[in-house]
PDB file of C-alpha atoms in Angstrom:
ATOM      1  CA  UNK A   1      24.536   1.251  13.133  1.00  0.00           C
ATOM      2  CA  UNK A   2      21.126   0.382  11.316  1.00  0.00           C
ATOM      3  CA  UNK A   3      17.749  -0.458  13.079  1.00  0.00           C
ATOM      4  CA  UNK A   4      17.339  -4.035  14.423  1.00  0.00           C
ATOM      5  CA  UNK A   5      13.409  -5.008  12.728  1.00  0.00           C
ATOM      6  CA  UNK A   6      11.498  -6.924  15.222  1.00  0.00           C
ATOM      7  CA  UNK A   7      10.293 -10.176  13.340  1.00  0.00           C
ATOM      8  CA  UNK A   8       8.345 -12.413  14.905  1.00  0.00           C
ATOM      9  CA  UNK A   9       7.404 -16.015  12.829  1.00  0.00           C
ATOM     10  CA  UNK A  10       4.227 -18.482  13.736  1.00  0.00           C
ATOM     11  CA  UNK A  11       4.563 -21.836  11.713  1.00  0.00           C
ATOM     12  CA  UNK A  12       1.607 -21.220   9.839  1.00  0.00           C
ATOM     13  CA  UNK A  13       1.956 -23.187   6.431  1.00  0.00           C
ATOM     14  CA  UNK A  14       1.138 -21.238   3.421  1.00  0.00           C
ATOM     15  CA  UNK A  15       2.551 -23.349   0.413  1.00  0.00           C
ATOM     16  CA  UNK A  16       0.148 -22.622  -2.521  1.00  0.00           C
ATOM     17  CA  UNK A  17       2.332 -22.606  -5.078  1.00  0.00           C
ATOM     18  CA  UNK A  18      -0.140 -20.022  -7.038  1.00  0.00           C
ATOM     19  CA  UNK A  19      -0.464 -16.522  -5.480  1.00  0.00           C
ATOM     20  CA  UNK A  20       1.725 -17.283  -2.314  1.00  0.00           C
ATOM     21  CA  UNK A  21       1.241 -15.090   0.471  1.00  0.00           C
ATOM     22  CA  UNK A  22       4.171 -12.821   1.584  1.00  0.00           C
ATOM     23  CA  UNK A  23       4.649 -11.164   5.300  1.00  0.00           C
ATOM     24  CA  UNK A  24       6.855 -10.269   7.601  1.00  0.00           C
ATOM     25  CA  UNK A  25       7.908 -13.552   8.928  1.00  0.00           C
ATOM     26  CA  UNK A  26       7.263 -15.124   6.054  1.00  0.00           C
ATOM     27  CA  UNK A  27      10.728 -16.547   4.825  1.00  0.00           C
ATOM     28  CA  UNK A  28      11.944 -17.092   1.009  1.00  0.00           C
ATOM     29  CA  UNK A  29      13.542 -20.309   0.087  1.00  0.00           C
ATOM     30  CA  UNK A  30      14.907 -20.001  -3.240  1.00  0.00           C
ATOM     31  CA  UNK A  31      13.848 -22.481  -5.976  1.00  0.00           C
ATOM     32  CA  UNK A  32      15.948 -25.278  -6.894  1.00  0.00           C
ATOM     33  CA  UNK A  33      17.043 -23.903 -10.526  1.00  0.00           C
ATOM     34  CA  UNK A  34      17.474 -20.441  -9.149  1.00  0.00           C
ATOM     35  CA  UNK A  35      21.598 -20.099 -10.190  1.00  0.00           C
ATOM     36  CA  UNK A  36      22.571 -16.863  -9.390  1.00  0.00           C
ATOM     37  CA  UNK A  37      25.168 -16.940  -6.962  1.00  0.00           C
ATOM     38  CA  UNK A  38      23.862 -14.445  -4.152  1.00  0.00           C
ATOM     39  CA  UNK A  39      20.712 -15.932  -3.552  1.00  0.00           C
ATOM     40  CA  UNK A  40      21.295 -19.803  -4.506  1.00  0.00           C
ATOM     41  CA  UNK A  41      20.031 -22.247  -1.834  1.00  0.00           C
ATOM     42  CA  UNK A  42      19.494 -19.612   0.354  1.00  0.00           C
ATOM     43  CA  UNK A  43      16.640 -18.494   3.097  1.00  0.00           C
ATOM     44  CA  UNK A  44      15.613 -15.294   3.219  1.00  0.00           C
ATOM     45  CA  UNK A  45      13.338 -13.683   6.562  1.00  0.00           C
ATOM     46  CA  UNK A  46      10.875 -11.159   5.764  1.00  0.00           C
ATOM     47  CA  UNK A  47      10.734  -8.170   7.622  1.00  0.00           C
ATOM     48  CA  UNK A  48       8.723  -6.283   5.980  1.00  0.00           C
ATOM     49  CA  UNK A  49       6.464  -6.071   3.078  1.00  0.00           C
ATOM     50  CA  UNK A  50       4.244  -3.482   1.570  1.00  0.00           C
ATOM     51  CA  UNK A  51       3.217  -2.364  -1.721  1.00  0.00           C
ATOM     52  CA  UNK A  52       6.042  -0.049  -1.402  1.00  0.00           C
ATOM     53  CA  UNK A  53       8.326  -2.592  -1.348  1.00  0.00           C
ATOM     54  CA  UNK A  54      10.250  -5.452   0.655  1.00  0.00           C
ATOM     55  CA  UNK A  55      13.182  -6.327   2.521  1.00  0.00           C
ATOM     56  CA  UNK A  56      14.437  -9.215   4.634  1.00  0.00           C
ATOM     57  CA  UNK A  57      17.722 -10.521   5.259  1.00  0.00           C
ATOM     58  CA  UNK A  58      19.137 -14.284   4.034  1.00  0.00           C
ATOM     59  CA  UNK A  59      19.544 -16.577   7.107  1.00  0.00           C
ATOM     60  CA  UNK A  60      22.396 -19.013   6.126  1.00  0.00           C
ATOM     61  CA  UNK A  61      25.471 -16.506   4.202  1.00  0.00           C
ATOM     62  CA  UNK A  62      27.744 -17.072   6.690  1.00  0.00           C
ATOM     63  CA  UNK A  63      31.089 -14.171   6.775  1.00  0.00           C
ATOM     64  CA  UNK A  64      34.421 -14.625   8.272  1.00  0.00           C
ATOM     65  CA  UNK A  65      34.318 -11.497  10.330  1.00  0.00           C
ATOM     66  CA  UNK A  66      33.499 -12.098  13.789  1.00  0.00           C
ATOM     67  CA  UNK A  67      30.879  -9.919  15.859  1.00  0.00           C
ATOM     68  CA  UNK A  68      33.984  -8.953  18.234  1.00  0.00           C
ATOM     69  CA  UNK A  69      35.886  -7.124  15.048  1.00  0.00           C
ATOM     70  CA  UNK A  70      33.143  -5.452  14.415  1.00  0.00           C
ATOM     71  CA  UNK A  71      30.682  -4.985  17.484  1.00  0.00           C
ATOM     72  CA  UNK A  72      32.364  -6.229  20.311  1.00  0.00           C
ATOM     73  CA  UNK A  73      29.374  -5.303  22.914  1.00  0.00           C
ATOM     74  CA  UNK A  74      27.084  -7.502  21.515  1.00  0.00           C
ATOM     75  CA  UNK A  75      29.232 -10.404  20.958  1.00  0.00           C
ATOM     76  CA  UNK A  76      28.631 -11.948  24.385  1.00  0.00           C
ATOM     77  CA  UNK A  77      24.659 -11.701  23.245  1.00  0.00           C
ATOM     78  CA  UNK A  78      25.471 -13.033  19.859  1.00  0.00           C
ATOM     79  CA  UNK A  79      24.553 -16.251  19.198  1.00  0.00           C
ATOM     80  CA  UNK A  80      26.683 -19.415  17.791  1.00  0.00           C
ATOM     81  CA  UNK A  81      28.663 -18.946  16.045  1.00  0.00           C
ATOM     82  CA  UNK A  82      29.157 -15.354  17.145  1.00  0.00           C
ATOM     83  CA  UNK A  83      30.212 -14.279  13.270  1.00  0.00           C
ATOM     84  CA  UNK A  84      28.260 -11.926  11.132  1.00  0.00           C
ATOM     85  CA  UNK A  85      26.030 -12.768   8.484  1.00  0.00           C
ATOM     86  CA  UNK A  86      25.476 -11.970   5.350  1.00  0.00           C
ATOM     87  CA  UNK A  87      22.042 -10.710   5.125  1.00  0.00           C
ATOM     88  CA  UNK A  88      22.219  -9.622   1.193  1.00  0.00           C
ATOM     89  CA  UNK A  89      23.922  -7.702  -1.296  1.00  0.00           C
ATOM     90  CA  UNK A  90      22.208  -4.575  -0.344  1.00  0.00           C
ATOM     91  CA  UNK A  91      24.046  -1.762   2.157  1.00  0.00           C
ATOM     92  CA  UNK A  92      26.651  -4.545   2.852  1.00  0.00           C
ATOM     93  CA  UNK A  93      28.913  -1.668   4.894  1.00  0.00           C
ATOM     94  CA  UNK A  94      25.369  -1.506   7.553  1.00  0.00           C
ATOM     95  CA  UNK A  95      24.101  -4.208   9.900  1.00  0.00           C
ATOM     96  CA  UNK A  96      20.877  -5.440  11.051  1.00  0.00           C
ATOM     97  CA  UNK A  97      19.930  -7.143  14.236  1.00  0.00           C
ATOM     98  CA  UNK A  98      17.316  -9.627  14.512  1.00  0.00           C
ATOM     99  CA  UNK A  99      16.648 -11.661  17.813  1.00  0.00           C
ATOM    100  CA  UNK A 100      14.196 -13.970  19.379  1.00  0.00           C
ATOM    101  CA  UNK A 101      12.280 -12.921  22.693  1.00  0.00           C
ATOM    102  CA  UNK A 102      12.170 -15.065  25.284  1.00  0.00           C
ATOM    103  CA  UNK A 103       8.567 -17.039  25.874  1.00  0.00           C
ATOM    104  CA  UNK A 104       6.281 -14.669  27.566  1.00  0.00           C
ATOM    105  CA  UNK A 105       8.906 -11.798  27.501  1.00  0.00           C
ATOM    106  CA  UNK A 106       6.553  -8.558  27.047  1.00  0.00           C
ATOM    107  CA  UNK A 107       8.409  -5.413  24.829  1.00  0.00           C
ATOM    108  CA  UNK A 108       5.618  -3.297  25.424  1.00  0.00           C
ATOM    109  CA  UNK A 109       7.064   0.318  24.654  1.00  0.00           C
ATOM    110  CA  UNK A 110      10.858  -1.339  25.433  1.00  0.00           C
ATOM    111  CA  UNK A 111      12.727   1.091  23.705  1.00  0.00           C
ATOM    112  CA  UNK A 112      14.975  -0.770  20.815  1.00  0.00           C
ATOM    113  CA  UNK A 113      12.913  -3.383  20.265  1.00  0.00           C
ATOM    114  CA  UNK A 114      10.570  -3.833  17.884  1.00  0.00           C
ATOM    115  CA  UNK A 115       8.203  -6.636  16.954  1.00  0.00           C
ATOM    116  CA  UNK A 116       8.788  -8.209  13.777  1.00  0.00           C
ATOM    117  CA  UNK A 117       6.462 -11.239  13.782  1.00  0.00           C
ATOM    118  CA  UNK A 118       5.472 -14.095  16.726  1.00  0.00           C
ATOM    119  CA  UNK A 119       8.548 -13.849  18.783  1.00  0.00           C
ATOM    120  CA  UNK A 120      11.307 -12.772  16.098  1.00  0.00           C
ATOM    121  CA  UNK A 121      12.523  -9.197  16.988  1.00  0.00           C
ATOM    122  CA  UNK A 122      14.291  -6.476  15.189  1.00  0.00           C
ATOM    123  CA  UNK A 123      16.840  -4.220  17.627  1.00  0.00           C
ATOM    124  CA  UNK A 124      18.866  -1.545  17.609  1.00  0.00           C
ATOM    125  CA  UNK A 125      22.472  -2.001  17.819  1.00  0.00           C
ATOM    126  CA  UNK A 126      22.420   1.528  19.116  1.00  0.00           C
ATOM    127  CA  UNK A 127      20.383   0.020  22.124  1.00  0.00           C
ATOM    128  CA  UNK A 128      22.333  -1.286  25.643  1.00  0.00           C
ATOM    129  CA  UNK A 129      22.985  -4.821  25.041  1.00  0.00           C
ATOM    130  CA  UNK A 130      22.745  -5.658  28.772  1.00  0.00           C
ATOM    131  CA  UNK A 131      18.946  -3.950  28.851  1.00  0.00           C
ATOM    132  CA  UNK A 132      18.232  -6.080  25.385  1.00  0.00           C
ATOM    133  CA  UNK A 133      19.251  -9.053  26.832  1.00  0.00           C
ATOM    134  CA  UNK A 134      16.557  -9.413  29.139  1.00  0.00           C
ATOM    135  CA  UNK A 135      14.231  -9.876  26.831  1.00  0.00           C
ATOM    136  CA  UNK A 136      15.566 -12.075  24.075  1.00  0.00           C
ATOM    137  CA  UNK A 137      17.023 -15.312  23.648  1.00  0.00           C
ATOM    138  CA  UNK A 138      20.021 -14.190  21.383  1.00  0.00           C
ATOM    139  CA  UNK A 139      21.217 -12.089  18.816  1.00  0.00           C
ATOM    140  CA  UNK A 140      22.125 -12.174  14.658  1.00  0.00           C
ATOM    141  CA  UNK A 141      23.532  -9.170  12.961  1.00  0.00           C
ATOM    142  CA  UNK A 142      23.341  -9.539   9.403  1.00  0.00           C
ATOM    143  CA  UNK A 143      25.908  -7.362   6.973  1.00  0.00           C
ATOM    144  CA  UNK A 144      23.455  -5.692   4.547  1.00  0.00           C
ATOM    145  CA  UNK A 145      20.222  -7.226   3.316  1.00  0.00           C
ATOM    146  CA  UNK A 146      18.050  -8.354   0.567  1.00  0.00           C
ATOM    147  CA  UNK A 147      15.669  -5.421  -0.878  1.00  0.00           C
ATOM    148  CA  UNK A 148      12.908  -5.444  -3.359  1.00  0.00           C
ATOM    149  CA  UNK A 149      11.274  -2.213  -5.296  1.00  0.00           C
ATOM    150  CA  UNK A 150       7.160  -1.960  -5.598  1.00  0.00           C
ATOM    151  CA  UNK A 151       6.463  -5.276  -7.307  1.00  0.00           C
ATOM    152  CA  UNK A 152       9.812  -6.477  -7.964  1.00  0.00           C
ATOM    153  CA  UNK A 153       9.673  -9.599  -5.806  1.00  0.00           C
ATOM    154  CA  UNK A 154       5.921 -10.493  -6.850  1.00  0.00           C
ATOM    155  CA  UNK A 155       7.605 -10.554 -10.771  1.00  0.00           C
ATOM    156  CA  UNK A 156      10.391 -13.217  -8.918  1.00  0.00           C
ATOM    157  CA  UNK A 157       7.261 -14.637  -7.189  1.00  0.00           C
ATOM    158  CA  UNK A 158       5.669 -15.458 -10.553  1.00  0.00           C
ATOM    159  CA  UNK A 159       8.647 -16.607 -12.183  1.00  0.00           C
ATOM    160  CA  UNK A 160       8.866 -19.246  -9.746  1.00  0.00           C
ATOM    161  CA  UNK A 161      12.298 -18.300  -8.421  1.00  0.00           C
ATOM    162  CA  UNK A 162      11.304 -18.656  -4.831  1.00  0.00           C
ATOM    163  CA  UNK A 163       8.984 -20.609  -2.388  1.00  0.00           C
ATOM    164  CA  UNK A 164       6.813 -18.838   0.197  1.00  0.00           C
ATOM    165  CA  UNK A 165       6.472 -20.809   3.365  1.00  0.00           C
ATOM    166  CA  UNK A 166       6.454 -19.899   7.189  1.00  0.00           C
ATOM    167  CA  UNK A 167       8.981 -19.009   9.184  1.00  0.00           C
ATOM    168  CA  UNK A 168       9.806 -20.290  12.942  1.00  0.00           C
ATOM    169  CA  UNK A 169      11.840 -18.489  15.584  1.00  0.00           C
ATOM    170  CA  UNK A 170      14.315 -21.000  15.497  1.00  0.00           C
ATOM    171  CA  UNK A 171      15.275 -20.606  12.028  1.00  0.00           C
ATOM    172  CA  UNK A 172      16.848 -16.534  12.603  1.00  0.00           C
ATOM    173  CA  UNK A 173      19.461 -18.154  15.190  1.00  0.00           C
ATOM    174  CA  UNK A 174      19.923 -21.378  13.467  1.00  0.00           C
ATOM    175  CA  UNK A 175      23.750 -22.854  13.817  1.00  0.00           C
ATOM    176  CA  UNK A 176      25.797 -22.342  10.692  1.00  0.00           C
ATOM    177  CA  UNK A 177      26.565 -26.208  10.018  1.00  0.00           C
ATOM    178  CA  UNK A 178      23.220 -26.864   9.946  1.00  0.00           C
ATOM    179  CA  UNK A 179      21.538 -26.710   5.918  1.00  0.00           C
ATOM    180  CA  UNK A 180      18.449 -24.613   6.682  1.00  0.00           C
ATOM    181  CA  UNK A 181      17.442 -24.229   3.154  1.00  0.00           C
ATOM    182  CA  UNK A 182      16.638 -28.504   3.123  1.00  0.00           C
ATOM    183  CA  UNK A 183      15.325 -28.500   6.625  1.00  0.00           C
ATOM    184  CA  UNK A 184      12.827 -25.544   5.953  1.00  0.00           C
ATOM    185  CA  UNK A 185      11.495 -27.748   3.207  1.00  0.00           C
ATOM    186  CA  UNK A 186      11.960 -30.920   4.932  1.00  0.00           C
ATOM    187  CA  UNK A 187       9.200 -29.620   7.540  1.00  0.00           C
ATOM    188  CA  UNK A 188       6.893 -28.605   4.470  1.00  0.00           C
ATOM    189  CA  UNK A 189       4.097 -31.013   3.338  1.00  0.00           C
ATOM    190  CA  UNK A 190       4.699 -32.717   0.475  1.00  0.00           C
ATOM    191  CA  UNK A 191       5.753 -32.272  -2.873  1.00  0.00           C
ATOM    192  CA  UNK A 192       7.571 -29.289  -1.144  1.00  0.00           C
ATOM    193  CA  UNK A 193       9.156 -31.636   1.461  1.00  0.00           C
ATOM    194  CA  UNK A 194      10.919 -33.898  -1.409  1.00  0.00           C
ATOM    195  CA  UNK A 195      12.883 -30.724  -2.553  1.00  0.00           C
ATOM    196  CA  UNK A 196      14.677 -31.321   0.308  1.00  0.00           C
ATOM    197  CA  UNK A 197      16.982 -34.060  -1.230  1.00  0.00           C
ATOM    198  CA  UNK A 198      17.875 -31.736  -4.241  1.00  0.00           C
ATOM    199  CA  UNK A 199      21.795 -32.114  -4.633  1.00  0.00           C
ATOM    200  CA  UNK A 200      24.000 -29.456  -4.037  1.00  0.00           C
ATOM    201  CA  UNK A 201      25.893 -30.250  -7.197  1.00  0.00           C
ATOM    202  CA  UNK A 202      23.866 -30.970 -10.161  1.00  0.00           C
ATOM    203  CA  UNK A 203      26.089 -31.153 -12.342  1.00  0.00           C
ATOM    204  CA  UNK A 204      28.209 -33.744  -9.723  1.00  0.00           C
ATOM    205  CA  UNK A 205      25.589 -36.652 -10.102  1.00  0.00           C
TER     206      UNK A 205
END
């Protein structure tokens, strides 16, 4: 199994809509004229971002394969609903385990772990689940990931295809039913919060 990255998110706004600021815990949510299928009305964590390159995994693909087929000793960790996720079209046959530590938890050479940003984690699934659960919240394990190239996503960045804002801990173990793409931008200041009320459909209304 792949790495769990560490990932730990601060709300710390950073909206400017001119040379927006990407980090690890920084999260993607894609424009609202951004089409393409994969990425539409999605939210995507950064884990990491360099000039080499980026990756991060999208928050709200849902799959219909349960944690259980697939890793059934982390399921009891996993949270609601304990399903994989899609975490982007890259390495789909790998998975990637993100969690959120618990407040004060300390991971201080905790072999496994690793820090991501604030209190998101990244683990590794090769770790003991029972040892990993005493420092974190819950569990998501994401089917494959979203990757950028040296400058690839700065080119998207420019083109306007995505909106830079901060991510909370919250937001890696959000439930499924919930829309996290329109309440990440419901919580931004405005204009950005009024994006919020975009339809689904378009081409409905």
């Amino acid at each position: 199994m792949a790495d769990v990255a560490q990932h730990q998110d601060e709300p710390e706004d950073r909206t400017a809509p001119s040379t927006p600021r990407v980090r690890a815990g920084s999260l993607l949510v894609s424009a609202t004229d951004l089409t393409e299928p994969t990425f539409r009305r999605t939210v995507v964590y950064i884990i990491e971002h360099t000039d080499a390159g980026s990756f991060g995994v999208v928050l709200n693909r849902i799959s219909d394969t349960s944690v259980d087929a697939m890793l059934p000793q982390w399921s009891w960790l996993a949270a609601e609903p304990k399903t994989l996720f899609v975490g982007g079209p890259v390495h789909r046959s790998s998975a990637l385990c993100l969690g959120t530590l618990r407040v004060g938890a300390d991971i201080t050479d905790v072999p496994g772990i690793r820090h991501v940003d604030g209190r998101v984690v990244m683990i590794d699934l090769d770790a003991d689940p029972g040892h990993i659960a005493h420092y974190v919240e819950g569990v998501r394990i994401f089917a494959g990931y979203a990757g950028w190239s040296a400058g690839q996503l700065d080119g998207e960045l420019r083109n306007d295809d995505w909106m830079v804002v901060s991510g909370l801990p919250a937001d890696v173990l959000a439930p499924a039913h919930l829309d996290l793409w329109a309440r990440v931008l419901r919580r931004q200041p405005l204009p950005m919060a009024l994006l919020a009320t975009h339809p689904i459909e378009v081409e409905r209304n």
